[in-house]
Coordinates of C-alpha atoms in Angstrom, one line a residue:
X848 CA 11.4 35.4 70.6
X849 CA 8.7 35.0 68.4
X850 CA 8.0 32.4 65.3
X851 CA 4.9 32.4 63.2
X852 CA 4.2 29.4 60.7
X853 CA 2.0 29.0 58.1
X854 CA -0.6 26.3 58.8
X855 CA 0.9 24.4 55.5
X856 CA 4.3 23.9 57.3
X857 CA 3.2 23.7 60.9
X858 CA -0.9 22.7 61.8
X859 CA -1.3 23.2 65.2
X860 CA -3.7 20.7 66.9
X861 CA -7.4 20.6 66.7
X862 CA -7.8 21.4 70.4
X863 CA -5.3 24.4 70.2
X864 CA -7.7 26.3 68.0
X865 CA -10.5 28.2 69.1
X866 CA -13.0 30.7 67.8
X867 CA -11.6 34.0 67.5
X868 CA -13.1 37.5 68.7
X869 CA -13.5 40.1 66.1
X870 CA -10.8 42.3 65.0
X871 CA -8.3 39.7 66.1
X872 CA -5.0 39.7 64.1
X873 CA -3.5 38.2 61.3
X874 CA -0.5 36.9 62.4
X875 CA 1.0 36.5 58.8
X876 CA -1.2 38.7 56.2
X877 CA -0.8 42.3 57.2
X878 CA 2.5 41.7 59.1
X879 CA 0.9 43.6 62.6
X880 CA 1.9 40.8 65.2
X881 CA 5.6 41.6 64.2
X882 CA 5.1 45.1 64.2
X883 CA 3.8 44.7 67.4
X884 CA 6.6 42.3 68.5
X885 CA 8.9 44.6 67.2
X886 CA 7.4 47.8 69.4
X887 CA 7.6 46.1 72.4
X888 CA 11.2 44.6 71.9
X889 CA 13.6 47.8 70.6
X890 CA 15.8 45.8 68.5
X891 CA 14.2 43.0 67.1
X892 CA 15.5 41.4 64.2
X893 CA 13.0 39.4 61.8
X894 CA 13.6 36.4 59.7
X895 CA 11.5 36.2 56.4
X896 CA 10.6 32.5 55.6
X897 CA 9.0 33.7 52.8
X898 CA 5.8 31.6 52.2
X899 CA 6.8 29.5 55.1
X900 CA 6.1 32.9 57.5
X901 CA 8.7 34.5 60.1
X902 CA 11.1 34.3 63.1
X903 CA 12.0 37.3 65.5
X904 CA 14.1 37.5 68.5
X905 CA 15.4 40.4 70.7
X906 CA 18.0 40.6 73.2
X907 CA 15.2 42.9 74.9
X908 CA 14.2 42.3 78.7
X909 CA 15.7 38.5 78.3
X910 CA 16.9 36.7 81.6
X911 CA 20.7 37.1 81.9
X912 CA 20.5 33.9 82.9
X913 CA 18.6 32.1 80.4
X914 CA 19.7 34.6 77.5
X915 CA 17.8 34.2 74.1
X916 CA 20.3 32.8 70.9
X917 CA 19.7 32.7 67.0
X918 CA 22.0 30.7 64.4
X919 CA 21.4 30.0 61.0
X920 CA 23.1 26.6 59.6
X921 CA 22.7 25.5 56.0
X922 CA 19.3 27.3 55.9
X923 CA 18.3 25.8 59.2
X924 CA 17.4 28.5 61.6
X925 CA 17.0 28.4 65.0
X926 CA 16.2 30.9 68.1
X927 CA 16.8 29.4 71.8
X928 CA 16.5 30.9 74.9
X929 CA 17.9 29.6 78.0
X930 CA 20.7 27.6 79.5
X931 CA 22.1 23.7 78.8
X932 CA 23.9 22.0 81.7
X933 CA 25.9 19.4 79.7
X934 CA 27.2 21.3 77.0
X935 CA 30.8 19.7 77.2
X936 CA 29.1 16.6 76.6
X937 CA 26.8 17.4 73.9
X938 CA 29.9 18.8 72.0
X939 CA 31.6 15.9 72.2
X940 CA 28.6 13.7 71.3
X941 CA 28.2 15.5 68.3
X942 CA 31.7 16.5 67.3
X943 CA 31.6 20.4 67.5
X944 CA 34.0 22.8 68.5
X945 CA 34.5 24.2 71.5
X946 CA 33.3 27.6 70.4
X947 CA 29.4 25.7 69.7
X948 CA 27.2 27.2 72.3
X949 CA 23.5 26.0 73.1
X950 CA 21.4 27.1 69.7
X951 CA 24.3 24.9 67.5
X952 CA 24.0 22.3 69.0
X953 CA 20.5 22.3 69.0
X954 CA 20.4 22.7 65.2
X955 CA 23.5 19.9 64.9
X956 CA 21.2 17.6 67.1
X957 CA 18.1 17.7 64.9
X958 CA 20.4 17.9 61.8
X959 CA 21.8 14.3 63.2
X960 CA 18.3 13.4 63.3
X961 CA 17.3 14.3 59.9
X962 CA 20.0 12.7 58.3
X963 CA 19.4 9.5 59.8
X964 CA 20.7 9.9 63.1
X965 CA 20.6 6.1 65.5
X966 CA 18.4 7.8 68.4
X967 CA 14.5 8.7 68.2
X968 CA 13.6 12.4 68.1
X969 CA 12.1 12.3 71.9
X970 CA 15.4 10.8 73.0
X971 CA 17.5 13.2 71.7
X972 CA 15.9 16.1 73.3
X973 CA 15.8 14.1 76.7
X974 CA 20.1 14.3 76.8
X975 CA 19.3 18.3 76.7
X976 CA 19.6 18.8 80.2
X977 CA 19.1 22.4 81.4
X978 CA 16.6 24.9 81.2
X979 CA 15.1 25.9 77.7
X980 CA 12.4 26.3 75.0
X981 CA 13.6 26.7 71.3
X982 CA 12.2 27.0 67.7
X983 CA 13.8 25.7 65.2
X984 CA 13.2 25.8 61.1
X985 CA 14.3 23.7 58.6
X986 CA 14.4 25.6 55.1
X987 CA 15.0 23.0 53.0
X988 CA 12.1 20.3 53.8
X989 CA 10.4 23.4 55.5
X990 CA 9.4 21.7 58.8
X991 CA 9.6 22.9 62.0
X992 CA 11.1 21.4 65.3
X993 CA 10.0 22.8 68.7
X994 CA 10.5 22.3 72.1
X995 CA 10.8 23.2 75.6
X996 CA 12.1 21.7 79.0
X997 CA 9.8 19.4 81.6
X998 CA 9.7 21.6 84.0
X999 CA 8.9 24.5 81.8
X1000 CA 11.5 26.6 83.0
X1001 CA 11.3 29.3 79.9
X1002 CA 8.2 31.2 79.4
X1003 CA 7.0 30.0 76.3
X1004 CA 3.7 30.3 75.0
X1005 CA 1.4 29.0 71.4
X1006 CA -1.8 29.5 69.5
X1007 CA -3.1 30.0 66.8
X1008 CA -4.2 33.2 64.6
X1009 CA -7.3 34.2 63.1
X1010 CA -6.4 31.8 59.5
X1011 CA -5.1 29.2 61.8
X1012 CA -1.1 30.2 61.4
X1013 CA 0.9 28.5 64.4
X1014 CA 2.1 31.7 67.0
X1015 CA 4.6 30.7 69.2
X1016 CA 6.6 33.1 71.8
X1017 CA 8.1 33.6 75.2
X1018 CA 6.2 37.0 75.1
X1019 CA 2.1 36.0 76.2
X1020 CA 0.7 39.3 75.3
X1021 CA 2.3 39.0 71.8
X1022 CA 0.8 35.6 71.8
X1023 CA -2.7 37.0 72.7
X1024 CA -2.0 39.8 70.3
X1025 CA -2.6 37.7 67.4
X1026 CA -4.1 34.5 68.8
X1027 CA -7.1 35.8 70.7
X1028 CA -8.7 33.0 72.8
X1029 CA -6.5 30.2 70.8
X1030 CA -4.0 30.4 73.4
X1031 CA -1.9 28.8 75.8
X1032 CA 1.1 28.0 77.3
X1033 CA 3.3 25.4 75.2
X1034 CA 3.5 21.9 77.0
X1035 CA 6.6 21.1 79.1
X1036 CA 8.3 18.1 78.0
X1037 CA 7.0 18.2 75.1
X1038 CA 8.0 18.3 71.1
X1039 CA 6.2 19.8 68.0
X1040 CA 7.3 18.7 64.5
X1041 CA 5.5 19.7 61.3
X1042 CA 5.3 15.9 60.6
X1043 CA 4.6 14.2 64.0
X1044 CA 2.3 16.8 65.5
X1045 CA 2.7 17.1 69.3
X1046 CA 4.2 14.8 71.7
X1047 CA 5.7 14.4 75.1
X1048 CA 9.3 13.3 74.9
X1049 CA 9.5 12.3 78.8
X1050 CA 6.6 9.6 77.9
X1051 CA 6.8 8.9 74.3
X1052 CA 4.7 5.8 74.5
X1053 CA 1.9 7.9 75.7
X1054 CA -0.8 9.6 74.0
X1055 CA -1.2 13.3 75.2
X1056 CA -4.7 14.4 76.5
X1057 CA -6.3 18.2 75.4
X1058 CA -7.4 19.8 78.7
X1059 CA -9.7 22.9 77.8
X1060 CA -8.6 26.3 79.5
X1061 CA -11.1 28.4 80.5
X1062 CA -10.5 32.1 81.0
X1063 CA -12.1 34.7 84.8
X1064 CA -15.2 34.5 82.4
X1065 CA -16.0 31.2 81.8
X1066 CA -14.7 31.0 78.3
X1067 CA -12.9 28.5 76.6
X1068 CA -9.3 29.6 75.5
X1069 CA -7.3 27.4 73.7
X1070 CA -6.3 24.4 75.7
X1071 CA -3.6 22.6 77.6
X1072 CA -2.0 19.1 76.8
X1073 CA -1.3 16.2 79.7
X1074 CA 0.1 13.0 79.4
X1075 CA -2.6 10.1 79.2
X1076 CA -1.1 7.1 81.1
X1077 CA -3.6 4.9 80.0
X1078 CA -3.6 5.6 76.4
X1079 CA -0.5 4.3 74.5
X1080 CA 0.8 4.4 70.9
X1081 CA 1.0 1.8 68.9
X1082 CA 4.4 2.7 67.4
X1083 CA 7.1 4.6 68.9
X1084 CA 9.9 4.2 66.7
X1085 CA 11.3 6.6 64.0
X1086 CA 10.7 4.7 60.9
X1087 CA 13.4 4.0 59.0
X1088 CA 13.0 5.2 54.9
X1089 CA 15.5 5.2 52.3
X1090 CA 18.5 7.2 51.1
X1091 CA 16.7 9.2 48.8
X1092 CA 13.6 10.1 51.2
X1093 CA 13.9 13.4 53.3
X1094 CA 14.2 11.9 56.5
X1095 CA 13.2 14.9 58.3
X1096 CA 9.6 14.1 57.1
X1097 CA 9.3 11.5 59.7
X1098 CA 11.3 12.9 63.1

């Protein structure tokens, strides 16, 4: 799977970036890293976001037993690769059908959310129990919703392109491909939201700590994000906003 964001919907954090080598690619302008997505992963399908930038996913070399999934709900759109344990419960929870499989209710979970759901982002992500990563886009508010597993059981890679567009695949060559040295593997137990940035949801009331990696030569290349467990927030909560607000600004 593959997403790439424009830095208006999704601004990947300060640490993430790093200075890129010449000749590096655009991830969004000249349309190569899907190109390149595509001719390494014979039938690739691509999602235009228009402005917003573009989701891929393949059924290519995937893990039969963590197999990659893409739904589209009321111009939500999500791609999800691996496995949930408790899916009979999760159904229930949210009142699906028994055909709903893992990337519905994914989208039906942060749909709850948005619309004012009673539990806070971290929390609802933390009754996923299984093995995952998914990326999820919400057309409407254009916001983003990403996450994998805490014990990073999906390959899942970020980082961030030449113009600072967020890159984000299972695939880390395709990740180097148009990230250069701004790359890295995406932290387990952790969420990213357009709104709320990055954050652990195992230890929501800790800050996260940026870790520089640094590559067989000594160079710094993008970096990797730890729980501090002497740095807390001051504020945990999902604020509560009114009727009329898009509530998704705030998960």
């Amino acid at each position: 799977m593959l997403a790439v964001f424009d830095k208006t919907v999704a601004k990947s954090p300060e640490a993430l970036q790093s200075p890129h080598i010449a000749g590096s690619a655009f991830a969004l302008k000249d349309g190569s890293l899907a190109s390149h997505f595509s001719s390494m992963h014979p039938g690739s399908v691509i999602i235009n976001l228009g402005s917003s930038g573009f989701m891929s996913y393949s059924s290519d070399k995937q893990n039969p037993l963590l197999p990659r999934l893409f739904a589209v709900v009321d111009d939500i759109f999500c791609v999800f690769e691996g496995h949930i344990e408790n899916v009979a419960h999760l159904k229930q929870q949210y009142g699906l059908n028994k055909t709903a499989n893992e990337v519905i209710i994914v989208i039906e979970a942060y749909r709850t959310l948005r619309d004012r759901g009673p539990y806070p982002a971290d929390q609802v992500v933390r009754d996923i129990l299984g093995k995952f990563a998914f990326i999820l886009y919400d057309g409407s508010s254009k916001t983003t919703f990403i996450a994998a597993d805490a014990d990073g059981s999906v390959p899942f890679f970020w980082g961030t392109d030449s113009e600072g567009h967020l890159v984000l695949s299972d695939d880390g060559e395709v990740v180097k491909q148009g990230c250069g040295k701004s790359f890295a593997p995406f932290p387990k137990g952790c969420i990213f939201t357009s709104s709320g940035g990055l954050r652990s949801y195992e230890h929501p009331i800790n800050e996260l700590k940026a870790v520089p990696r640094v590559d067989s030569s000594g160079e710094v290349c993008g970096a990797t994000f730890k729980v501090d467990s002497e740095s807390k927030k001051g504020k945990t909560g999902m604020p509560r906003v009114g009727s009329d607000a898009n509530w998704s600004q705030h998960i």
